[in-house]
């Protein structure tokens, strides 16, 4: 329980709540775990919960009629997903799938609605987070429409190597391909070209960025 309360207190959308209010949310939420590959919802589901991701990553994606996966977003630890159903919208063609083993807090729709009504600042922060997510999705779609595969891949590697790190870990070539709307073979070839040009180093389960400045130029030709 203490771990759950600590996590909820750290959530930006709950930062104005009192300790008593956080404790109440803690009693109303359920902490659960799942393994890599868990599908939380799929097209046309009417989920009745909000997922607060404590650990791991969750991939949001759609499938083309031919079965090709197009990633629309990756939810990192400390964020949430499932909010569209909470706001009265269906999931339409969207899937949500665990990329890693995950730890989550699950909050029911009725409890979320009650807190949105009684705490307008939570509603505002939720709207701000949704707006940021929409901008990120539009940026992904713009890259797919107007940038070459090397430019999209360089941009993705720079985004993934965040928080001052030069290492991208935990992503297969297939993961990278799905994230930029390409094919695994094309991504593997492009990574090998980056390596040949001295931009990256490829290890078994990691990619190290060797020259961020040149990668930036590739990403923004």
CSV table of C-alpha atoms in Angstrom, one decimal:
chain,number,residue,atom,x,y,z
A,1,UNK,CA,0.0,0.0,0.0
A,2,UNK,CA,2.8,2.4,0.9
A,3,UNK,CA,4.4,1.8,-2.5
A,4,UNK,CA,1.1,2.6,-4.2
A,5,UNK,CA,0.6,5.8,-2.2
A,6,UNK,CA,4.1,7.0,-3.0
A,7,UNK,CA,3.6,6.4,-6.7
A,8,UNK,CA,0.2,8.1,-6.8
A,9,UNK,CA,1.6,11.1,-4.9
A,10,UNK,CA,4.3,11.4,-7.6
A,11,UNK,CA,1.8,11.6,-10.4
A,12,UNK,CA,1.6,15.1,-11.9
A,13,UNK,CA,-2.1,15.0,-12.3
A,14,UNK,CA,-2.6,14.4,-8.5
A,15,UNK,CA,0.0,16.8,-7.2
A,16,UNK,CA,-2.5,19.3,-5.6
A,17,UNK,CA,-4.3,16.6,-3.6
A,18,UNK,CA,-4.0,16.4,0.1
A,19,UNK,CA,-2.5,13.3,1.8
A,20,UNK,CA,-6.0,12.2,2.8
A,21,UNK,CA,-7.2,12.5,-0.8
A,22,UNK,CA,-4.2,10.5,-2.0
A,23,UNK,CA,-4.9,7.9,0.6
A,24,UNK,CA,-8.5,7.7,-0.6
A,25,UNK,CA,-7.4,7.2,-4.2
A,26,UNK,CA,-5.0,4.5,-3.0
A,27,UNK,CA,-7.9,2.6,-1.4
A,28,UNK,CA,-9.9,2.9,-4.7
A,29,UNK,CA,-7.1,1.8,-7.0
A,30,UNK,CA,-5.8,-1.7,-7.6
A,31,UNK,CA,-2.1,-2.3,-8.2
A,32,UNK,CA,-1.4,-5.1,-10.6
A,33,UNK,CA,1.4,-6.6,-12.7
A,34,UNK,CA,1.5,-8.1,-16.2
A,35,UNK,CA,4.1,-9.6,-18.5
A,36,UNK,CA,5.4,-8.5,-21.8
A,37,UNK,CA,2.8,-8.9,-24.6
A,38,UNK,CA,-0.3,-8.3,-22.5
A,39,UNK,CA,-3.0,-6.6,-24.5
A,40,UNK,CA,-4.9,-4.2,-22.3
A,41,UNK,CA,-7.5,-3.2,-24.9
A,42,UNK,CA,-8.2,-3.6,-28.7
A,43,UNK,CA,-10.4,-1.9,-31.3
A,44,UNK,CA,-13.9,-1.0,-30.3
A,45,UNK,CA,-13.3,-2.0,-26.6
A,46,UNK,CA,-15.2,0.1,-24.1
A,47,UNK,CA,-12.7,0.0,-21.3
A,48,UNK,CA,-14.0,1.3,-18.0
A,49,UNK,CA,-10.7,1.9,-16.3
A,50,UNK,CA,-7.8,4.4,-16.4
A,51,UNK,CA,-4.3,2.8,-16.3
A,52,UNK,CA,-1.5,4.5,-14.3
A,53,UNK,CA,1.8,3.0,-15.4
A,54,UNK,CA,4.2,2.6,-12.6
A,55,UNK,CA,6.9,0.5,-14.3
A,56,UNK,CA,7.5,-0.7,-17.9
A,57,UNK,CA,6.3,0.6,-21.2
A,58,UNK,CA,3.1,0.3,-23.2
A,59,UNK,CA,2.8,0.6,-26.9
A,60,UNK,CA,-0.3,2.1,-28.6
A,61,UNK,CA,-0.7,1.1,-32.2
A,62,UNK,CA,-3.1,0.4,-35.1
A,63,UNK,CA,-3.1,-2.4,-37.7
A,64,UNK,CA,-3.5,-1.7,-41.4
A,65,UNK,CA,-5.9,-4.0,-43.3
A,66,UNK,CA,-2.9,-5.9,-44.4
A,67,UNK,CA,-1.8,-6.5,-40.8
A,68,UNK,CA,1.1,-4.0,-40.7
A,69,UNK,CA,1.5,-2.4,-37.3
A,70,UNK,CA,1.7,1.4,-37.0
A,71,UNK,CA,2.8,2.7,-33.6
A,72,UNK,CA,1.0,5.9,-32.6
A,73,UNK,CA,2.6,6.3,-29.2
A,74,UNK,CA,4.7,4.7,-26.4
A,75,UNK,CA,3.6,5.2,-22.8
A,76,UNK,CA,6.5,5.5,-20.4
A,77,UNK,CA,6.5,4.8,-16.7
A,78,UNK,CA,4.9,7.7,-14.8
A,79,UNK,CA,2.2,8.3,-17.4
A,80,UNK,CA,-1.3,6.9,-18.0
A,81,UNK,CA,-3.4,5.4,-20.8
A,82,UNK,CA,-7.0,4.4,-21.4
A,83,UNK,CA,-8.2,7.9,-21.0
A,84,UNK,CA,-10.3,8.0,-24.2
A,85,UNK,CA,-12.8,5.5,-22.9
A,86,UNK,CA,-13.0,7.4,-19.6
A,87,UNK,CA,-13.9,10.6,-21.6
A,88,UNK,CA,-16.7,8.7,-23.3
A,89,UNK,CA,-14.8,7.8,-26.5
A,90,UNK,CA,-14.3,4.3,-27.9
A,91,UNK,CA,-10.8,3.0,-28.6
A,92,UNK,CA,-11.7,2.8,-32.3
A,93,UNK,CA,-8.9,1.0,-34.0
A,94,UNK,CA,-6.3,1.3,-31.3
A,95,UNK,CA,-4.5,-1.5,-29.4
A,96,UNK,CA,-2.5,-1.1,-26.1
A,97,UNK,CA,0.1,-3.7,-25.5
A,98,UNK,CA,2.8,-4.1,-22.8
A,99,UNK,CA,6.3,-3.8,-24.3
A,100,UNK,CA,7.9,-4.8,-21.0
A,101,UNK,CA,6.8,-6.5,-17.8
A,102,UNK,CA,4.6,-3.8,-16.2
A,103,UNK,CA,3.3,-2.6,-12.9
A,104,UNK,CA,0.1,-0.5,-13.0
A,105,UNK,CA,-2.5,1.1,-10.8
A,106,UNK,CA,-6.0,0.7,-12.2
A,107,UNK,CA,-8.7,3.3,-11.5
A,108,UNK,CA,-12.4,2.8,-12.3
A,109,UNK,CA,-14.2,5.2,-14.6
A,110,UNK,CA,-16.7,6.2,-11.9
A,111,UNK,CA,-13.9,7.2,-9.5
A,112,UNK,CA,-12.0,9.1,-12.3
A,113,UNK,CA,-15.2,11.0,-13.2
A,114,UNK,CA,-15.8,11.9,-9.5
A,115,UNK,CA,-12.3,13.3,-9.1
A,116,UNK,CA,-12.5,15.2,-12.4
A,117,UNK,CA,-15.7,16.9,-11.2
A,118,UNK,CA,-14.5,17.7,-7.7
A,119,UNK,CA,-10.9,18.7,-8.6
A,120,UNK,CA,-10.9,20.8,-11.8
A,121,UNK,CA,-7.1,21.1,-11.8
A,122,UNK,CA,-6.9,17.3,-12.3
A,123,UNK,CA,-9.1,17.7,-15.4
A,124,UNK,CA,-6.9,20.5,-16.7
A,125,UNK,CA,-3.7,18.4,-16.2
A,126,UNK,CA,-5.4,15.5,-17.9
A,127,UNK,CA,-6.3,17.8,-20.9
A,128,UNK,CA,-2.7,19.1,-21.0
A,129,UNK,CA,-1.3,15.6,-21.1
A,130,UNK,CA,-3.7,14.6,-23.9
A,131,UNK,CA,-2.7,17.7,-25.8
A,132,UNK,CA,0.9,16.8,-25.5
A,133,UNK,CA,0.2,13.3,-26.6
A,134,UNK,CA,-1.7,14.5,-29.7
A,135,UNK,CA,1.2,16.7,-30.7
A,136,UNK,CA,3.6,13.8,-30.4
A,137,UNK,CA,1.3,11.6,-32.5
A,138,UNK,CA,1.0,14.3,-35.2
A,139,UNK,CA,4.8,14.6,-35.2
A,140,UNK,CA,5.1,10.9,-35.8
A,141,UNK,CA,2.6,11.0,-38.7
A,142,UNK,CA,4.3,14.0,-40.2
A,143,UNK,CA,7.7,12.2,-40.1
A,144,UNK,CA,6.2,9.1,-41.8
A,145,UNK,CA,4.6,11.3,-44.5
A,146,UNK,CA,7.5,13.6,-45.3
A,147,UNK,CA,10.8,12.1,-44.0
A,148,UNK,CA,13.0,9.3,-45.4
A,149,UNK,CA,13.6,6.2,-43.4
A,150,UNK,CA,17.1,7.3,-42.3
A,151,UNK,CA,15.7,10.6,-41.1
A,152,UNK,CA,12.9,8.9,-39.2
A,153,UNK,CA,15.2,6.4,-37.7
A,154,UNK,CA,17.8,9.0,-36.6
A,155,UNK,CA,15.0,11.1,-35.0
A,156,UNK,CA,13.6,8.0,-33.2
A,157,UNK,CA,17.1,7.0,-31.8
A,158,UNK,CA,17.6,10.6,-30.5
A,159,UNK,CA,14.2,10.5,-28.8
A,160,UNK,CA,14.8,7.1,-27.2
A,161,UNK,CA,18.2,8.1,-25.9
A,162,UNK,CA,16.8,10.6,-23.5
A,163,UNK,CA,17.7,11.9,-20.1
A,164,UNK,CA,21.3,12.5,-21.0
A,165,UNK,CA,22.0,8.9,-22.1
A,166,UNK,CA,23.6,7.9,-25.3
A,167,UNK,CA,22.3,4.3,-25.1
A,168,UNK,CA,19.1,2.9,-26.5
A,169,UNK,CA,18.2,-0.3,-24.9
A,170,UNK,CA,15.3,-2.8,-25.0
A,171,UNK,CA,14.2,-2.3,-28.6
A,172,UNK,CA,14.5,-4.9,-31.3
A,173,UNK,CA,14.9,-3.9,-35.0
A,174,UNK,CA,11.3,-4.9,-35.4
A,175,UNK,CA,10.2,-2.5,-32.6
A,176,UNK,CA,12.1,0.3,-34.3
A,177,UNK,CA,10.6,-0.5,-37.7
A,178,UNK,CA,7.1,-0.5,-36.3
A,179,UNK,CA,7.7,2.8,-34.6
A,180,UNK,CA,8.7,4.6,-37.8
A,181,UNK,CA,6.3,2.8,-40.2
A,182,UNK,CA,9.0,0.8,-42.0
A,183,UNK,CA,10.2,-2.8,-42.4
A,184,UNK,CA,12.6,-4.6,-40.2
A,185,UNK,CA,15.0,-5.4,-43.1
A,186,UNK,CA,15.1,-1.7,-44.1
A,187,UNK,CA,15.8,-0.6,-40.5
A,188,UNK,CA,18.6,-3.2,-40.1
A,189,UNK,CA,20.2,-2.0,-43.3
A,190,UNK,CA,19.9,1.6,-42.2
A,191,UNK,CA,21.4,0.9,-38.8
A,192,UNK,CA,24.3,-0.9,-40.5
A,193,UNK,CA,24.8,2.2,-42.6
A,194,UNK,CA,24.8,4.4,-39.5
A,195,UNK,CA,27.4,2.1,-37.9
A,196,UNK,CA,29.6,2.2,-41.0
A,197,UNK,CA,29.4,6.0,-41.0
A,198,UNK,CA,30.5,6.2,-37.3
A,199,UNK,CA,27.1,7.5,-36.0
A,200,UNK,CA,26.3,4.5,-33.8
A,201,UNK,CA,27.7,1.4,-32.3
A,202,UNK,CA,25.4,-1.7,-32.4
A,203,UNK,CA,25.7,-4.3,-29.6
A,204,UNK,CA,23.5,-7.3,-28.9
A,205,UNK,CA,20.8,-5.5,-27.0
A,206,UNK,CA,21.7,-1.9,-27.2
A,207,UNK,CA,22.6,0.9,-29.7
A,208,UNK,CA,25.1,3.5,-28.6
A,209,UNK,CA,24.9,7.0,-30.2
A,210,UNK,CA,28.5,8.1,-31.1
A,211,UNK,CA,27.8,11.3,-32.9
A,212,UNK,CA,24.6,13.1,-31.8
A,213,UNK,CA,25.4,16.2,-33.9
A,214,UNK,CA,25.5,14.3,-37.2
A,215,UNK,CA,22.4,12.2,-36.2
A,216,UNK,CA,20.6,15.5,-35.7
A,217,UNK,CA,21.6,16.5,-39.3
A,218,UNK,CA,20.3,13.2,-40.6
A,219,UNK,CA,17.1,13.6,-38.7
A,220,UNK,CA,16.5,17.1,-39.9
A,221,UNK,CA,17.9,17.3,-43.5
